[in-house]
Tab-separated table of C-alpha atoms in Angstrom:
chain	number	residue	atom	x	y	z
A	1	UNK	CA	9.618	8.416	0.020
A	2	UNK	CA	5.938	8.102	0.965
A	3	UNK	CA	4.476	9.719	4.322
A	4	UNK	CA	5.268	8.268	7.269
A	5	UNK	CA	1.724	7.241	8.812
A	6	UNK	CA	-0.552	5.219	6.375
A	7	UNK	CA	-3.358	7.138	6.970
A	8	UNK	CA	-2.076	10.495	5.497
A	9	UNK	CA	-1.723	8.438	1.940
A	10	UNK	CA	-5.275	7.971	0.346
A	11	UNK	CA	-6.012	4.775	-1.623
A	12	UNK	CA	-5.406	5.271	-5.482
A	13	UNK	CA	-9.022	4.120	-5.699
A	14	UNK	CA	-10.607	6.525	-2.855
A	15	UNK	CA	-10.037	9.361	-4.161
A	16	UNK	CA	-7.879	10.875	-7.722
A	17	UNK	CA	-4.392	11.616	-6.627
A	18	UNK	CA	-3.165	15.091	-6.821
A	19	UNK	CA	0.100	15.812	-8.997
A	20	UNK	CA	2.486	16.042	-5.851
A	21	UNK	CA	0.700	12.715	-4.420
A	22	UNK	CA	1.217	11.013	-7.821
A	23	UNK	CA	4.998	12.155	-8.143
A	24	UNK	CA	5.823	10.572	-4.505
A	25	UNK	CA	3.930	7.274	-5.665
A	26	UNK	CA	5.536	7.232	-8.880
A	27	UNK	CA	9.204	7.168	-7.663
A	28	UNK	CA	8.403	3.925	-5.573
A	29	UNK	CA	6.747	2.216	-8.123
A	30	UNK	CA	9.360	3.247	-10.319
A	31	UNK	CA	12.025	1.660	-8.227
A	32	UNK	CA	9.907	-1.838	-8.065
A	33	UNK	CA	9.467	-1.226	-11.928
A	34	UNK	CA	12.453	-3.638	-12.655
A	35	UNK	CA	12.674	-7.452	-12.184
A	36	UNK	CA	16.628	-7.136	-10.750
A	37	UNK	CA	15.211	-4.662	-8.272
A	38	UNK	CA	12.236	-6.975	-6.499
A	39	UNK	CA	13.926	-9.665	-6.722
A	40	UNK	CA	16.688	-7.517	-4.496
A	41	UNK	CA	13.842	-6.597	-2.346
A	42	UNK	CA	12.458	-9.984	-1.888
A	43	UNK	CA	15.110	-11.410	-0.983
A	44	UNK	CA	16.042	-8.766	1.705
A	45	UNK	CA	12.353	-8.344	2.602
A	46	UNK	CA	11.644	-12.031	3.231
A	47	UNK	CA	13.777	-12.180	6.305
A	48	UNK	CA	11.337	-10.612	8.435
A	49	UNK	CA	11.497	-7.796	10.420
A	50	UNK	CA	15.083	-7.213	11.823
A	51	UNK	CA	16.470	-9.217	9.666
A	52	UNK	CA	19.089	-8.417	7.177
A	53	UNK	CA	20.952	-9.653	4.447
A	54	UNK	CA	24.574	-9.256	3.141
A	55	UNK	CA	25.510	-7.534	-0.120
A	56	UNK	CA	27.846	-10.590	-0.665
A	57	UNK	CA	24.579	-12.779	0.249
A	58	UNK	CA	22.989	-11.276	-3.072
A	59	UNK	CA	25.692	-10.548	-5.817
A	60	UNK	CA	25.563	-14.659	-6.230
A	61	UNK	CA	22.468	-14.635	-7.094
A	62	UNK	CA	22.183	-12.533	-10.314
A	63	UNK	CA	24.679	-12.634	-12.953
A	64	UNK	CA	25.401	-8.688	-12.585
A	65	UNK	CA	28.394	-6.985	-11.606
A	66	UNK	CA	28.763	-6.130	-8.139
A	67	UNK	CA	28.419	-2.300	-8.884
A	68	UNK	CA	25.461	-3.082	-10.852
A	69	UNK	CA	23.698	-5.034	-7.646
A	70	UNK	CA	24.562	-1.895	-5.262
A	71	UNK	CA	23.559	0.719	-7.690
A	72	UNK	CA	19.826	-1.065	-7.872
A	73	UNK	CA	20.202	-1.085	-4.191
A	74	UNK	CA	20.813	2.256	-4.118
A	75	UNK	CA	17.981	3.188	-6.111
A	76	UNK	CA	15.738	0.987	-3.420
A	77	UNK	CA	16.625	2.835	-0.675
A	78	UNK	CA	16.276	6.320	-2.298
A	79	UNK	CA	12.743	4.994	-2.473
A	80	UNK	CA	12.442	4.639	1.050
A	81	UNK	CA	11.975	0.750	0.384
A	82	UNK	CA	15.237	-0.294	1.970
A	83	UNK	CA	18.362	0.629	4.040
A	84	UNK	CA	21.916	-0.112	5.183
A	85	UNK	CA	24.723	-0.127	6.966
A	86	UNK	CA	28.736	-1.200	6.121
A	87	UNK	CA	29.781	-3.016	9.058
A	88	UNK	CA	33.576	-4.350	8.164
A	89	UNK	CA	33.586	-5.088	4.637
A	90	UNK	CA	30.230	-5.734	3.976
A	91	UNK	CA	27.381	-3.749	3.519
A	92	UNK	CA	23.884	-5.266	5.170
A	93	UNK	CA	20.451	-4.352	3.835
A	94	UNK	CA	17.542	-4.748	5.790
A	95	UNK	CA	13.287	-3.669	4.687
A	96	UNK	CA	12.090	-0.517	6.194
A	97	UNK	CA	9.027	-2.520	8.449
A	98	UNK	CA	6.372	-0.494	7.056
A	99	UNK	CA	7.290	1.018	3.294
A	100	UNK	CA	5.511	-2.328	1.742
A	101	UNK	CA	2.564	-2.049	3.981
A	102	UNK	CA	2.012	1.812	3.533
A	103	UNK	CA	2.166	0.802	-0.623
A	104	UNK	CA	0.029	-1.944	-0.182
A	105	UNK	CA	-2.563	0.470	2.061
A	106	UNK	CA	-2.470	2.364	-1.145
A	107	UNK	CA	-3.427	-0.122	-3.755
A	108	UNK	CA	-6.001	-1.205	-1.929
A	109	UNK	CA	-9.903	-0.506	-2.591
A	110	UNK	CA	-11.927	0.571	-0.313
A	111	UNK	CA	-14.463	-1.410	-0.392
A	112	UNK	CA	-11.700	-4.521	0.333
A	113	UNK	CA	-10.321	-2.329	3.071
A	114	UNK	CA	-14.292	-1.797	4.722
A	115	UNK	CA	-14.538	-5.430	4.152
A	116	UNK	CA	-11.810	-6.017	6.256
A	117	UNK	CA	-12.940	-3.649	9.293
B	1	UNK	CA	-0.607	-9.447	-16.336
B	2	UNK	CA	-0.113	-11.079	-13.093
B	3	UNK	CA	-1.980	-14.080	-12.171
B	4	UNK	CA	-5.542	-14.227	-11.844
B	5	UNK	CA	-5.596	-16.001	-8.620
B	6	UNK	CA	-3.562	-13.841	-5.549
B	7	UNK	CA	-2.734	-17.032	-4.045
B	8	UNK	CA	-1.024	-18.107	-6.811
B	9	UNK	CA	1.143	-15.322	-6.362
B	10	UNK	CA	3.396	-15.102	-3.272
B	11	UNK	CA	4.220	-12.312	-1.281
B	12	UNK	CA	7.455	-9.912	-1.995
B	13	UNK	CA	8.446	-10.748	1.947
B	14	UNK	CA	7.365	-14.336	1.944
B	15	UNK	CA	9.820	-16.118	-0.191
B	16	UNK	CA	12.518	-14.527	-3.139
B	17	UNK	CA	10.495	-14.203	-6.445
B	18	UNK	CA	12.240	-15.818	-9.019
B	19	UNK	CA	13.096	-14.607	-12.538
B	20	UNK	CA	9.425	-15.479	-14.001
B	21	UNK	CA	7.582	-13.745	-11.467
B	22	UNK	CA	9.814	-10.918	-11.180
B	23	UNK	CA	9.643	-10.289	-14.450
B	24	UNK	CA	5.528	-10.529	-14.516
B	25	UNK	CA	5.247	-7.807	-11.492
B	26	UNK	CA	8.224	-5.729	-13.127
B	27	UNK	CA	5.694	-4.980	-16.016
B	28	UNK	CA	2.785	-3.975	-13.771
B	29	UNK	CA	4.724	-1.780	-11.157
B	30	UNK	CA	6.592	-0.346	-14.157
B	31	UNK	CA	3.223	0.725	-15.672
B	32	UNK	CA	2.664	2.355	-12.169
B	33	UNK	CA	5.802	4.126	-11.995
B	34	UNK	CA	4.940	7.866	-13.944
B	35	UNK	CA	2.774	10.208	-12.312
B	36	UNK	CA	0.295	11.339	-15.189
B	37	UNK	CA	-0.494	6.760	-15.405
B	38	UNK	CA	-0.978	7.231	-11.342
B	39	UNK	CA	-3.048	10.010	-11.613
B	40	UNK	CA	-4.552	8.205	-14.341
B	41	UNK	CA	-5.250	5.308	-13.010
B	42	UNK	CA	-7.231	7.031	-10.051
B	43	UNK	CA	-9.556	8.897	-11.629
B	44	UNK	CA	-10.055	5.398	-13.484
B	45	UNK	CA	-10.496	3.379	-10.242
B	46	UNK	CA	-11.942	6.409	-7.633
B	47	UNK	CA	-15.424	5.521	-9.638
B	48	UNK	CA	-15.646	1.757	-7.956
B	49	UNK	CA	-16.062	-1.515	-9.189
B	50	UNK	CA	-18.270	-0.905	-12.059
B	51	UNK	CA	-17.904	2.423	-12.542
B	52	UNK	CA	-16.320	3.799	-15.689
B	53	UNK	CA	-14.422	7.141	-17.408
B	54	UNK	CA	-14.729	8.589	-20.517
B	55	UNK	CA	-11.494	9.545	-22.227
B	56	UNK	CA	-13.097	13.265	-22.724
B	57	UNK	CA	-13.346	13.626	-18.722
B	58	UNK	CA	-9.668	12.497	-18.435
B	59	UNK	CA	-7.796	14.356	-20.850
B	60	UNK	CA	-9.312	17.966	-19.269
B	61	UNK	CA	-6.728	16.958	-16.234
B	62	UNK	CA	-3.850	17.057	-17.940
B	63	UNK	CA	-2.083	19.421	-19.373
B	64	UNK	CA	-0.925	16.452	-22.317
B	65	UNK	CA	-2.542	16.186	-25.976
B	66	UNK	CA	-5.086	13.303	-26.008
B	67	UNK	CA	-2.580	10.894	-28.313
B	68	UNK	CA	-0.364	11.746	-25.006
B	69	UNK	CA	-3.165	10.553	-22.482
B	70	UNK	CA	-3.799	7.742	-25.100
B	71	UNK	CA	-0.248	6.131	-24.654
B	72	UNK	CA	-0.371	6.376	-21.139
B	73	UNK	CA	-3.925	4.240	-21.126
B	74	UNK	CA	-2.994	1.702	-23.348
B	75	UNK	CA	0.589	1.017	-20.973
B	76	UNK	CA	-2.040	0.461	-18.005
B	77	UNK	CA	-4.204	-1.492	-20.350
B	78	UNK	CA	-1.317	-3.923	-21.138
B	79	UNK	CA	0.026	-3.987	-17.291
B	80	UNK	CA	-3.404	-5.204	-17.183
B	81	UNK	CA	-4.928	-2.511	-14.673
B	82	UNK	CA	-7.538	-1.274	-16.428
B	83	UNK	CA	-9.913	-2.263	-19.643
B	84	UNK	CA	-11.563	-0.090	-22.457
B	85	UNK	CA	-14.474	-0.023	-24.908
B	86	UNK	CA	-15.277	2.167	-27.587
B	87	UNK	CA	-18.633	3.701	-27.550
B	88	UNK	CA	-19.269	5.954	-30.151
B	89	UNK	CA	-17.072	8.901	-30.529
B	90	UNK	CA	-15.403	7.878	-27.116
B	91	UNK	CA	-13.393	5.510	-25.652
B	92	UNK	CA	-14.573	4.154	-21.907
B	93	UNK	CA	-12.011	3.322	-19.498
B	94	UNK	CA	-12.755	1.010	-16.251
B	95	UNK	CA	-10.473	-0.511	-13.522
B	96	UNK	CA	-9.791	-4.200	-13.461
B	97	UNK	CA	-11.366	-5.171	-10.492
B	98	UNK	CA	-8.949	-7.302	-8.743
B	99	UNK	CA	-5.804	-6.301	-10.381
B	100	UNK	CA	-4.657	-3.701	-7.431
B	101	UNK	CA	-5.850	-6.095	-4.956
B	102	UNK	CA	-3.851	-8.515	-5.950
B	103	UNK	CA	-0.645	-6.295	-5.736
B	104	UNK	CA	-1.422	-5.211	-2.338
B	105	UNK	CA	-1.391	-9.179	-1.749
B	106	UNK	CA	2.122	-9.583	-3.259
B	107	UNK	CA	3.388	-5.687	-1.344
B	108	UNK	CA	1.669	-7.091	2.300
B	109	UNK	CA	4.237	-8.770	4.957
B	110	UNK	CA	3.222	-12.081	5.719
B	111	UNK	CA	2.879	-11.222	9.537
B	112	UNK	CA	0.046	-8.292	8.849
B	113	UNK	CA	-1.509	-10.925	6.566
B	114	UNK	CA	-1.775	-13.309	9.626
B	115	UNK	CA	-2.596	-10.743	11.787
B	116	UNK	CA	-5.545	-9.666	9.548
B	117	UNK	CA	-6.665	-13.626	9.023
């Protein structure tokens, strides 16, 4: 999982990343690395804030086993991209608000973020 | 390589990708997801737009035999990230100038995109 606060993660393009800030990185792009796994993620993330989405919302949509959906879940959330909670049958996933943002913060340039300022 | 417009491509949080585009930003994150491409790619990009790296000041880095380093470009190159020319005895390296931006467009939350418009 990446730091908390986005400001303690430097832009790939400010500055080369060290090995420990390139092994953090790597595990979350590593979990987005697979088409199963955003699609997961997009169709969790794109309920907004607070929102969340059933496990027997997203089976349907893939033609994968239901241990296969949950064990790409699982590997979102050990990236710090996602979490849940089993309420009654079901388990419901839901975005952690700012893992996107903080990777997107990343990415950036900095001359894009200056422009922005 | 994703599109070559960013608002052709639609956020992760906006709407579910579908298969297609999953599959497109599957290959680029993928190339992302190993820490010696991270690292990598930021010596590559920490040089600006414009800037450029020649192979003999990246392979110093790494503890990795240049046909090692080599691989690693050329799975950026195809995730289309970064672009090369031969020069000589060495090859130069340079980052694609609106390749990360445009994955920080599909990683952003539509509400911090609204907020920033």
């Amino acid at each position: 999982m990446i730091g908390q606060d986005a400001a303690c993660c430097p832009g790939l393009a400010s500055a080369p990343l060290d090995e420990d800030q390139a092994a953090e990185l790597a595990k979350v792009f590593k979990a987005l690395g697979d088409p199963v796994r955003l699609r997961l993620l997009s169709m969790i993330a794109s309920r907004g804030e607070g929102g969340e989405v059933c496990v027997c919302e997203l089976t349907p949509a893939f033609d994968l086993s239901q241990p296969t959906i949950s064990h790409h879940l699982k590997l979102l959330r050990q990236a710090g991209l996602i979490d849940c909670e089993r309420r009654g049958t079901w388990v419901y996933y839901w975005v952690l608000p700012t893992a996107l943002d903080r990777l997107a913060v990343v990415l950036k340039k900095p001359t894009a973020v200056e422009a922005l300022a």
